[in-house]
Tab-separated table of C-alpha atoms in Angstrom:
chain	number	residue	atom	x	y	z
A	240	MET	CA	73.599	172.243	73.501
A	241	VAL	CA	75.844	170.164	75.824
A	242	GLY	CA	74.249	166.754	76.560
A	243	PRO	CA	75.018	164.135	79.006
A	244	LYS	CA	77.980	161.973	76.141
A	245	GLN	CA	79.849	165.075	76.247
A	246	PHE	CA	79.435	166.077	79.772
A	247	LEU	CA	80.956	162.527	80.784
A	248	LEU	CA	83.977	162.414	77.949
A	249	GLY	CA	84.385	165.954	79.436
A	250	GLY	CA	85.225	165.689	82.256
A	251	VAL	CA	86.533	162.716	82.392
A	252	ALA	CA	89.064	164.832	80.102
A	253	LEU	CA	89.190	167.695	83.591
A	254	PHE	CA	89.668	164.434	86.322
A	255	ALA	CA	92.465	163.281	83.471
A	256	LEU	CA	94.609	167.287	83.220
A	257	THR	CA	94.063	167.978	87.399
A	258	SER	CA	95.541	163.926	87.608
A	259	VAL	CA	98.795	164.975	85.622
A	260	VAL	CA	98.946	168.184	87.209
A	261	ALA	CA	98.638	167.354	90.461
A	262	ALA	CA	100.935	164.720	90.004
A	263	ALA	CA	103.770	167.063	89.158
A	264	ASP	CA	103.516	169.100	92.214
A	265	VAL	CA	104.428	165.496	94.121
A	266	PRO	CA	107.904	164.310	94.157
A	267	VAL	CA	108.248	161.089	91.631
A	268	ARG	CA	110.181	158.296	93.959
A	269	ALA	CA	112.840	156.078	93.696
A	270	PRO	CA	111.846	152.253	93.394
A	271	GLN	CA	112.338	150.319	96.243
A	272	PRO	CA	115.594	148.649	95.545
A	273	VAL	CA	114.513	144.375	95.735
A	274	TYR	CA	116.501	142.713	98.723
A	275	THR	CA	117.500	138.948	97.806
A	276	LYS	CA	119.083	136.422	99.954
A	277	ALA	CA	122.748	136.166	100.941
A	278	PRO	CA	124.411	133.470	101.753
A	279	ILE	CA	125.888	132.689	105.170
A	280	VAL	CA	128.932	132.623	106.578
A	281	SER	CA	130.728	129.814	108.061
A	282	LEU	CA	132.882	130.827	111.310
A	283	TRP	CA	135.269	128.653	110.466
A	284	GLU	CA	135.358	127.477	106.650
A	285	GLY	CA	138.675	129.329	105.111
A	286	VAL	CA	141.733	130.107	105.036
A	287	TYR	CA	143.802	131.374	108.417
A	288	VAL	CA	147.062	132.789	109.337
A	289	GLY	CA	148.199	133.320	113.207
A	290	VAL	CA	150.634	133.236	116.223
A	291	HIS	CA	150.783	131.232	119.326
A	292	GLY	CA	152.778	131.208	122.048
A	293	GLY	CA	153.359	128.632	124.745
A	294	TYR	CA	155.544	126.632	127.512
A	295	ALA	CA	157.090	122.893	126.518
A	296	TRP	CA	158.791	120.058	128.498
A	297	ALA	CA	160.369	117.313	126.609
A	298	GLN	CA	162.134	113.860	127.735
A	299	ASN	CA	165.673	113.056	125.732
A	300	ASP	CA	166.956	109.710	127.287
A	301	THR	CA	171.021	109.382	125.385
A	302	ALA	CA	172.735	105.936	125.371
A	303	LEU	CA	176.164	106.581	124.606
A	304	GLY	CA	179.187	103.734	126.090
A	305	GLY	CA	176.627	101.811	127.518
A	306	VAL	CA	175.916	104.691	130.330
A	307	VAL	CA	172.331	106.286	129.604
A	308	THR	CA	171.216	110.392	130.018
A	309	ASN	CA	167.916	111.934	130.802
A	310	PHE	CA	167.596	115.158	130.161
A	311	ARG	CA	164.266	117.128	130.737
A	312	PRO	CA	164.805	120.301	128.253
A	313	ASP	CA	161.455	122.495	129.024
A	314	GLY	CA	161.085	126.282	128.400
A	315	GLY	CA	158.800	128.756	126.665
A	316	PHE	CA	158.029	129.183	122.987
A	317	GLY	CA	156.353	131.439	120.191
A	318	GLY	CA	155.845	130.621	116.618
A	319	LEU	CA	153.256	131.360	113.453
A	320	GLN	CA	151.059	128.415	112.089
A	321	PHE	CA	148.403	128.702	109.276
A	322	GLY	CA	145.410	126.367	108.153
A	323	TYR	CA	142.898	125.887	106.169
A	324	ASN	CA	139.163	124.371	107.345
A	325	ARG	CA	136.009	123.004	105.432
A	326	HIS	CA	132.665	122.054	106.763
A	327	LEU	CA	131.998	118.810	105.992
A	328	THR	CA	128.357	118.763	107.355
A	329	SER	CA	126.387	121.655	109.538
A	330	ARG	CA	128.161	120.489	112.715
A	331	TRP	CA	131.657	118.994	111.560
A	332	VAL	CA	134.816	120.989	110.467
A	333	LEU	CA	137.375	119.010	109.162
A	334	GLY	CA	141.049	120.753	108.073
A	335	PHE	CA	145.089	121.660	108.139
A	336	GLU	CA	146.989	123.311	109.469
A	337	VAL	CA	151.309	124.016	109.908
A	338	ASP	CA	153.209	125.857	112.618
A	339	VAL	CA	156.550	126.399	113.527
A	340	SER	CA	157.469	127.701	116.738
A	341	TYR	CA	161.531	129.437	118.343
A	342	GLY	CA	162.410	129.189	121.507
A	343	ASP	CA	164.898	127.729	123.894
A	344	LEU	CA	163.978	124.151	125.816
A	345	ALA	CA	167.784	123.794	127.351
A	346	GLY	CA	168.276	120.421	129.922
A	347	ARG	CA	171.429	119.588	131.172
A	348	ARG	CA	172.868	117.042	132.971
A	349	PRO	CA	175.538	115.324	134.543
A	350	VAL	CA	177.768	112.656	131.719
A	351	ALA	CA	180.665	111.284	133.416
A	352	ALA	CA	182.667	113.044	135.129
A	353	ASN	CA	181.877	115.997	132.561
A	354	THR	CA	178.867	118.198	132.159
A	355	GLY	CA	175.454	117.259	129.086
A	356	PHE	CA	173.646	120.237	127.405
A	357	PHE	CA	170.415	119.076	125.538
A	358	ASP	CA	168.558	121.750	123.243
A	359	VAL	CA	165.624	122.546	120.707
A	360	ASN	CA	165.659	125.757	119.421
A	361	ALA	CA	162.737	125.188	116.814
A	362	PHE	CA	160.169	122.424	116.038
A	363	GLY	CA	157.060	121.627	114.161
A	364	THR	CA	154.014	120.230	112.857
A	365	ALA	CA	152.030	119.635	110.266
A	366	ARG	CA	148.672	117.814	110.934
A	367	THR	CA	145.223	117.501	110.352
A	368	ARG	CA	142.778	118.381	112.362
A	369	LEU	CA	137.914	116.944	112.994
A	370	GLY	CA	136.561	119.775	114.885
A	371	TYR	CA	132.765	120.105	115.823
A	372	ALA	CA	131.369	123.164	116.434
A	373	ASN	CA	128.855	124.689	119.014
A	374	GLY	CA	127.921	128.311	118.263
A	375	PRO	CA	131.026	130.572	118.510
A	376	TRP	CA	133.008	127.669	120.092
A	377	LEU	CA	134.979	124.714	117.830
A	378	TYR	CA	135.787	121.040	119.360
A	379	TYR	CA	138.837	119.382	117.559
A	380	ALA	CA	141.333	116.132	117.646
A	381	THR	CA	144.472	116.919	115.890
A	382	ALA	CA	147.218	114.774	114.494
A	383	GLY	CA	150.143	114.297	112.120
A	384	ALA	CA	153.886	114.030	111.531
A	385	ALA	CA	155.960	116.429	113.989
A	386	TRP	CA	160.126	117.416	113.710
A	387	ALA	CA	162.764	119.357	116.189
A	388	ASP	CA	165.803	120.582	115.523
A	389	THR	CA	167.587	118.795	118.482
A	390	ASN	CA	171.534	119.780	119.459
A	391	VAL	CA	172.872	117.350	122.470
A	392	ALA	CA	176.874	118.055	123.349
A	393	VAL	CA	179.072	117.588	125.896
A	394	PRO	CA	181.729	119.590	125.808
A	395	ALA	CA	184.379	118.217	127.838
A	396	ALA	CA	184.442	115.065	125.793
A	397	GLY	CA	184.842	117.013	122.250
A	398	LEU	CA	181.024	115.231	121.139
A	399	ARG	CA	178.211	117.086	119.359
A	400	PHE	CA	175.069	115.623	117.975
A	401	ASP	CA	173.301	118.678	115.707
A	402	ARG	CA	170.107	116.997	113.950
A	403	PRO	CA	166.324	116.920	112.787
A	404	GLN	CA	164.729	114.140	114.731
A	405	ILE	CA	161.295	113.410	112.771
A	406	GLY	CA	157.909	111.182	113.981
A	407	TYR	CA	154.208	111.990	114.850
A	408	VAL	CA	152.015	114.244	116.893
A	409	ILE	CA	148.668	114.124	118.598
A	410	GLY	CA	146.562	116.125	120.206
A	411	ALA	CA	143.031	118.346	121.132
A	412	GLY	CA	141.821	121.564	121.942
A	413	VAL	CA	139.385	124.447	121.468
A	414	GLU	CA	138.628	127.868	119.519
A	415	TYR	CA	136.498	129.938	120.001
A	416	ALA	CA	135.523	132.714	117.634
A	417	LEU	CA	135.903	136.226	118.777
A	418	ASN	CA	134.032	137.703	115.354
A	419	GLN	CA	133.599	136.143	112.105
A	420	ARG	CA	137.504	137.075	110.863
A	421	TRP	CA	139.684	136.635	114.594
A	422	SER	CA	139.564	133.542	116.840
A	423	ALA	CA	141.731	132.523	120.439
A	424	LYS	CA	142.417	128.975	120.798
A	425	VAL	CA	144.505	126.889	123.838
A	426	GLU	CA	145.922	123.498	122.647
A	427	TYR	CA	147.838	120.485	123.817
A	428	LEU	CA	150.286	118.510	121.721
A	429	PHE	CA	152.284	115.518	122.493
A	430	ALA	CA	155.017	114.633	119.997
A	431	ASP	CA	157.175	111.462	120.027
A	432	LEU	CA	160.177	112.822	117.391
A	433	GLY	CA	161.713	108.252	118.304
A	434	ASP	CA	164.954	107.279	117.885
A	435	THR	CA	167.593	108.363	116.320
A	436	SER	CA	171.565	107.270	115.425
A	437	THR	CA	174.915	108.497	115.667
A	438	THR	CA	178.774	108.217	113.942
A	439	ALA	CA	179.581	107.908	117.856
A	440	GLY	CA	176.893	105.305	118.782
A	441	ALA	CA	175.327	107.034	120.631
A	442	VAL	CA	171.459	106.861	120.714
A	443	THR	CA	169.249	109.132	120.940
A	444	ASP	CA	165.790	109.562	121.496
A	445	MET	CA	162.923	112.341	122.466
A	446	THR	CA	158.753	113.029	123.504
A	447	MET	CA	157.707	116.330	123.466
A	448	SER	CA	154.391	118.128	125.841
A	449	THR	CA	153.180	121.508	124.697
A	450	ILE	CA	150.680	123.938	125.807
A	451	ARG	CA	149.835	126.909	123.586
A	452	LEU	CA	147.454	129.672	122.956
A	453	GLY	CA	146.588	130.654	119.802
A	454	LEU	CA	145.141	133.877	117.670
A	455	ASN	CA	143.967	133.178	114.351
A	456	TYR	CA	142.722	135.633	111.171
A	457	ARG	CA	140.513	134.186	109.102
A	458	PHE	CA	140.617	135.556	105.789
A	459	ALA	CA	137.790	134.486	103.583
A	460	ASN	CA	134.419	133.605	105.625
A	461	MET	CA	133.189	130.837	103.099
A	462	PRO	CA	129.038	131.096	102.211
A	463	VAL	CA	128.051	127.006	103.315
A	464	SER	CA	124.409	125.622	102.976
A	465	ALA	CA	124.398	125.073	106.812
A	466	LEU	CA	126.446	126.255	109.621
A	467	GLY	CA	127.048	124.635	113.483
A	468	TYR	CA	126.024	128.354	114.346
A	469	ASP	CA	122.568	129.178	114.881
A	470	ALA	CA	122.250	133.264	113.610
A	471	PRO	CA	124.750	134.532	110.834
A	472	LEU	CA	127.020	137.191	111.896
A	473	ALA	CA	127.140	138.578	108.712
A	474	TYR	CA	126.179	138.135	104.966
A	475	LYS	CA	128.059	138.462	101.674
A	476	ALA	CA	127.165	139.278	97.817
A	477	PRO	CA	129.982	136.250	95.757
A	478	VAL	CA	131.500	138.286	93.886
A	479	ARG	CA	132.325	137.143	90.230
A	480	ARG	CA	135.511	138.080	88.617
A	481	GLY	CA	136.697	136.183	85.377
A	482	ASN	CA	139.108	133.619	85.940
A	483	ASP	CA	139.397	133.646	89.684
A	484	TRP	CA	142.426	132.312	90.992
A	485	SER	CA	141.077	131.508	94.616
A	486	GLY	CA	140.663	128.301	96.319
A	487	PRO	CA	141.424	125.040	97.695
A	488	TYR	CA	143.818	122.176	94.762
A	489	ILE	CA	145.464	119.087	94.676
A	490	GLY	CA	148.175	117.492	92.009
A	491	ALA	CA	150.753	115.719	90.749
A	492	HIS	CA	154.313	116.649	89.962
A	493	ALA	CA	157.181	115.299	87.903
A	494	ALA	CA	160.693	116.565	87.839
A	495	TYR	CA	164.459	116.352	87.097
A	496	GLY	CA	167.548	117.177	90.836
A	497	TRP	CA	171.331	117.563	90.783
A	498	GLY	CA	172.233	118.936	94.143
A	499	ASN	CA	175.247	118.925	96.199
A	500	PHE	CA	176.553	116.596	99.406
A	501	ASP	CA	179.579	118.160	100.724
A	502	ALA	CA	180.670	116.076	104.012
A	503	THR	CA	184.127	115.337	105.665
A	504	ALA	CA	186.564	115.254	103.756
A	505	THR	CA	183.516	114.206	100.507
A	506	ALA	CA	181.701	115.764	97.393
A	507	LEU	CA	179.069	114.415	95.672
A	508	GLU	CA	176.628	115.729	93.051
A	509	PRO	CA	173.688	113.421	93.110
A	510	THR	CA	171.215	113.863	90.206
A	511	GLY	CA	168.303	111.951	89.432
A	512	GLY	CA	164.485	112.165	88.588
A	513	PHE	CA	161.551	111.927	91.104
A	514	ALA	CA	157.282	112.377	91.189
A	515	GLY	CA	155.162	113.614	94.373
A	516	ILE	CA	151.425	114.945	95.156
A	517	GLN	CA	151.107	118.518	96.075
A	518	SER	CA	148.491	120.564	97.446
A	519	GLY	CA	147.343	123.983	98.309
A	520	TYR	CA	145.013	127.603	98.568
A	521	ASN	CA	145.521	130.733	96.515
A	522	TRP	CA	143.793	134.066	97.735
A	523	GLN	CA	143.127	136.225	95.353
A	524	LEU	CA	143.849	139.668	96.446
A	525	SER	CA	142.913	142.296	93.808
A	526	ARG	CA	142.368	142.367	90.257
A	527	ASN	CA	146.286	140.342	89.438
A	528	ILE	CA	147.630	140.327	93.116
A	529	VAL	CA	146.880	136.188	94.527
A	530	PHE	CA	148.396	134.739	97.358
A	531	GLY	CA	148.737	131.466	98.799
A	532	LEU	CA	150.056	128.566	100.082
A	533	GLU	CA	151.428	125.465	98.478
A	534	THR	CA	152.928	122.081	100.522
A	535	ASP	CA	154.657	119.396	98.876
A	536	SER	CA	156.318	115.954	99.116
A	537	SER	CA	158.207	113.802	96.440
A	538	TRP	CA	159.755	109.951	96.038
A	539	GLY	CA	162.227	109.453	93.848
A	540	SER	CA	166.078	109.193	93.338
A	541	LEU	CA	169.185	111.718	93.916
A	542	LYS	CA	171.900	109.293	93.387
A	543	GLU	CA	175.974	109.665	93.293
A	544	THR	CA	178.696	107.026	93.541
A	545	ILE	CA	182.471	107.324	93.566
A	546	GLY	CA	184.144	104.211	94.228
A	547	ALA	CA	183.244	103.761	98.213
A	548	ALA	CA	181.147	106.917	98.787
A	549	THR	CA	177.679	107.478	98.286
A	550	VAL	CA	174.811	109.702	98.370
A	551	ASP	CA	171.221	108.825	97.738
A	552	VAL	CA	168.160	111.479	98.707
A	553	ASP	CA	164.320	109.296	97.825
A	554	ALA	CA	162.335	111.755	99.443
A	555	THR	CA	161.973	115.760	99.738
A	556	GLY	CA	159.031	117.822	100.665
A	557	THR	CA	158.621	121.766	101.227
A	558	VAL	CA	155.850	124.033	102.927
A	559	ARG	CA	155.490	127.711	101.180
A	560	ALA	CA	154.229	130.369	100.329
A	561	ARG	CA	153.500	131.655	96.932
A	562	LEU	CA	153.050	135.195	95.696
A	563	GLY	CA	151.470	135.966	92.266
A	564	TYR	CA	150.597	137.978	89.200
A	565	ALA	CA	147.714	136.828	87.663
A	566	MET	CA	147.469	137.219	83.508
A	567	ASP	CA	144.031	136.409	82.647
A	568	ARG	CA	144.382	132.761	82.569
A	569	LEU	CA	148.627	132.853	82.701
A	570	MET	CA	149.959	133.571	86.821
A	571	VAL	CA	153.541	134.124	87.152
A	572	TYR	CA	154.943	133.525	90.798
A	573	GLY	CA	157.801	133.596	93.468
A	574	THR	CA	157.750	131.234	96.177
A	575	GLY	CA	159.495	130.586	99.144
A	576	GLY	CA	159.239	129.066	103.074
A	577	LEU	CA	160.793	125.339	104.565
A	578	ALA	CA	161.856	122.252	102.967
A	579	TRP	CA	163.223	118.420	104.592
A	580	ALA	CA	164.951	116.231	102.426
A	581	HIS	CA	166.015	112.316	103.484
A	582	ALA	CA	169.252	111.207	102.408
A	583	ASP	CA	171.191	107.485	102.863
A	584	ALA	CA	175.374	108.415	102.830
A	585	ASN	CA	178.626	106.216	102.681
A	586	TYR	CA	181.604	107.710	102.913
A	587	ASN	CA	184.355	107.558	104.844
A	588	ALA	CA	183.438	104.182	107.044
A	589	THR	CA	180.660	105.889	108.212
A	590	VAL	CA	176.785	105.229	107.025
A	591	THR	CA	174.014	107.381	107.735
A	592	ASP	CA	170.465	107.229	107.466
A	593	ARG	CA	169.510	111.410	107.956
A	594	PHE	CA	166.724	114.049	107.664
A	595	TYR	CA	167.722	117.290	106.525
A	596	LEU	CA	165.569	120.655	107.678
A	597	GLY	CA	166.441	123.731	106.075
A	598	TRP	CA	164.393	126.523	103.547
A	599	ALA	CA	163.360	126.764	99.995
A	600	ALA	CA	163.473	129.337	96.880
A	601	GLY	CA	162.288	129.335	93.591
A	602	VAL	CA	160.171	130.759	90.599
A	603	GLY	CA	157.475	129.128	88.803
A	604	MET	CA	154.398	130.074	85.927
A	605	GLU	CA	151.111	128.328	85.612
A	606	TYR	CA	148.374	128.204	82.871
A	607	MET	CA	144.741	127.822	84.007
A	608	TRP	CA	143.035	125.755	80.856
A	609	SER	CA	139.592	125.044	82.148
A	610	PRO	CA	138.378	126.490	85.240
A	611	ARG	CA	138.896	123.280	87.276
A	612	TRP	CA	142.902	122.509	86.005
A	613	THR	CA	145.677	123.845	85.871
A	614	ALA	CA	149.152	122.873	84.682
A	615	LYS	CA	152.809	124.632	86.207
A	616	LEU	CA	156.655	125.117	85.932
A	617	GLU	CA	158.378	125.309	88.852
A	618	TYR	CA	162.354	126.074	89.735
A	619	LEU	CA	163.315	125.174	93.515
A	620	TYR	CA	166.469	125.479	94.811
A	621	ALA	CA	166.678	124.098	98.253
A	622	ASP	CA	169.255	124.350	101.452
A	623	PHE	CA	168.746	121.449	103.592
A	624	GLY	CA	171.153	122.456	106.489
A	625	LYS	CA	173.951	121.558	108.150
A	626	ILE	CA	174.381	118.081	110.314
A	627	THR	CA	177.553	118.257	112.384
A	628	ASP	CA	177.611	114.770	113.940
A	629	ASN	CA	180.643	115.034	116.066
A	630	ALA	CA	183.281	115.439	114.372
A	631	ASP	CA	181.872	114.897	111.284
A	632	THR	CA	179.810	118.014	109.069
A	633	ALA	CA	177.104	117.209	106.141
A	634	ASN	CA	175.277	119.354	103.507
A	635	LEU	CA	172.970	119.031	101.427
A	636	THR	CA	171.811	121.266	98.675
A	637	ALA	CA	169.518	120.541	95.699
A	638	SER	CA	167.701	122.448	92.365
A	639	THR	CA	164.755	120.891	90.909
A	640	ILE	CA	162.623	121.153	87.960
A	641	LYS	CA	159.268	120.411	88.481
A	642	PHE	CA	155.860	120.278	85.795
A	643	GLY	CA	152.951	119.911	88.144
A	644	VAL	CA	149.115	119.729	87.307
A	645	ASN	CA	146.505	120.514	89.377
A	646	TYR	CA	142.653	120.260	90.170
A	647	ARG	CA	140.608	123.304	91.822
A	648	ALA	CA	139.342	120.868	94.567
A	649	GLY	CA	140.901	120.793	98.141
A	650	ILE	CA	141.508	117.107	99.813
A	651	LEU	CA	138.375	118.296	102.333
A	652	ASP	CA	136.649	118.599	99.180
A	653	LEU	CA	136.920	115.484	98.204
A	654	ILE	CA	136.219	113.330	101.231
A	655	GLY	CA	132.688	116.127	101.788
A	656	MET	CA	131.957	114.700	98.107
A	657	ARG	CA	131.993	118.652	97.476
A	658	TRP	CA	132.494	118.365	94.190
């Protein structure tokens, strides 16, 4: 006889069995993913490269033999730029930018009974930018150093001066973010390139204004805690690599150098030591390939004196790209870019105080001994170019072996106290 207790247990068992059978006919649904809030991506923060074009007009006053000639060269130009931006706050953006431009700024004027020519074929700047972000717009002011390769000639009189001039630059601009990678800008710059004298007794000074349009591509939009833009354009999950080389760095170096100074009837081989600072940014393209940009400045003395002839190279610097192969903590790389030097020379009754502009190339290796610190050993060869000063021609080259230490945080991080 089946009692109430047995009936209840049987009902429970039957319910359990039918539930299992029914469940077998219901498709199993995959567990729903759990979403976490991804970091907001900045429109401005990160490394960028770009192109530009524009129009320039300059004023040059050249004094020779008591006669002052006012050249007014102008013309179009185009070039390249690269830079790095960092948010100080949600609205304020601090950055640096280096650009090089090529064109044909030409001017001609009568000089006595002859015709004189003044040309600028290449110029560039290295500047800091401070901007205010408002939506996709960035309004900024900028200032820094400027250089130009200038040529003054009076062919009928046998006069020719070919040399770089270095000074300061200030300006302002506005940049618009087309999307999270691309931006367009318009910019005005004024440069005062100072005075320079020649062996023939000529004194020349130059100022220049430029209006340019530019297009930039940003390699990496970095996460930030707050943005000037009310809504993000994209979300990115953070990527973690072992010993990732990406990011900004600053550092110091010491080096030994040897060179060659060849001028009219003069050949000197200066040697000596120097020290300086560097800063840069690396971007890891893949597991092993690292691309970077670096600028450095050094001060010291590469010097030689033979009789009455002497040369002293007291300052040098470069702006270079680096392409490296990373093997965990060790990276080997090749590098090349722009180089400059300042040298004082006295030879053949000629006294000069000149800046030289040219190129540098080399190789190096860098070791990451901690997440923040690296050490490097680097060889560079620099050809600082040739300067023609009337009948005098001078050429300067140098080789350097450099040991450096880098801290993996940018100047902008330190200013913004983002350690």
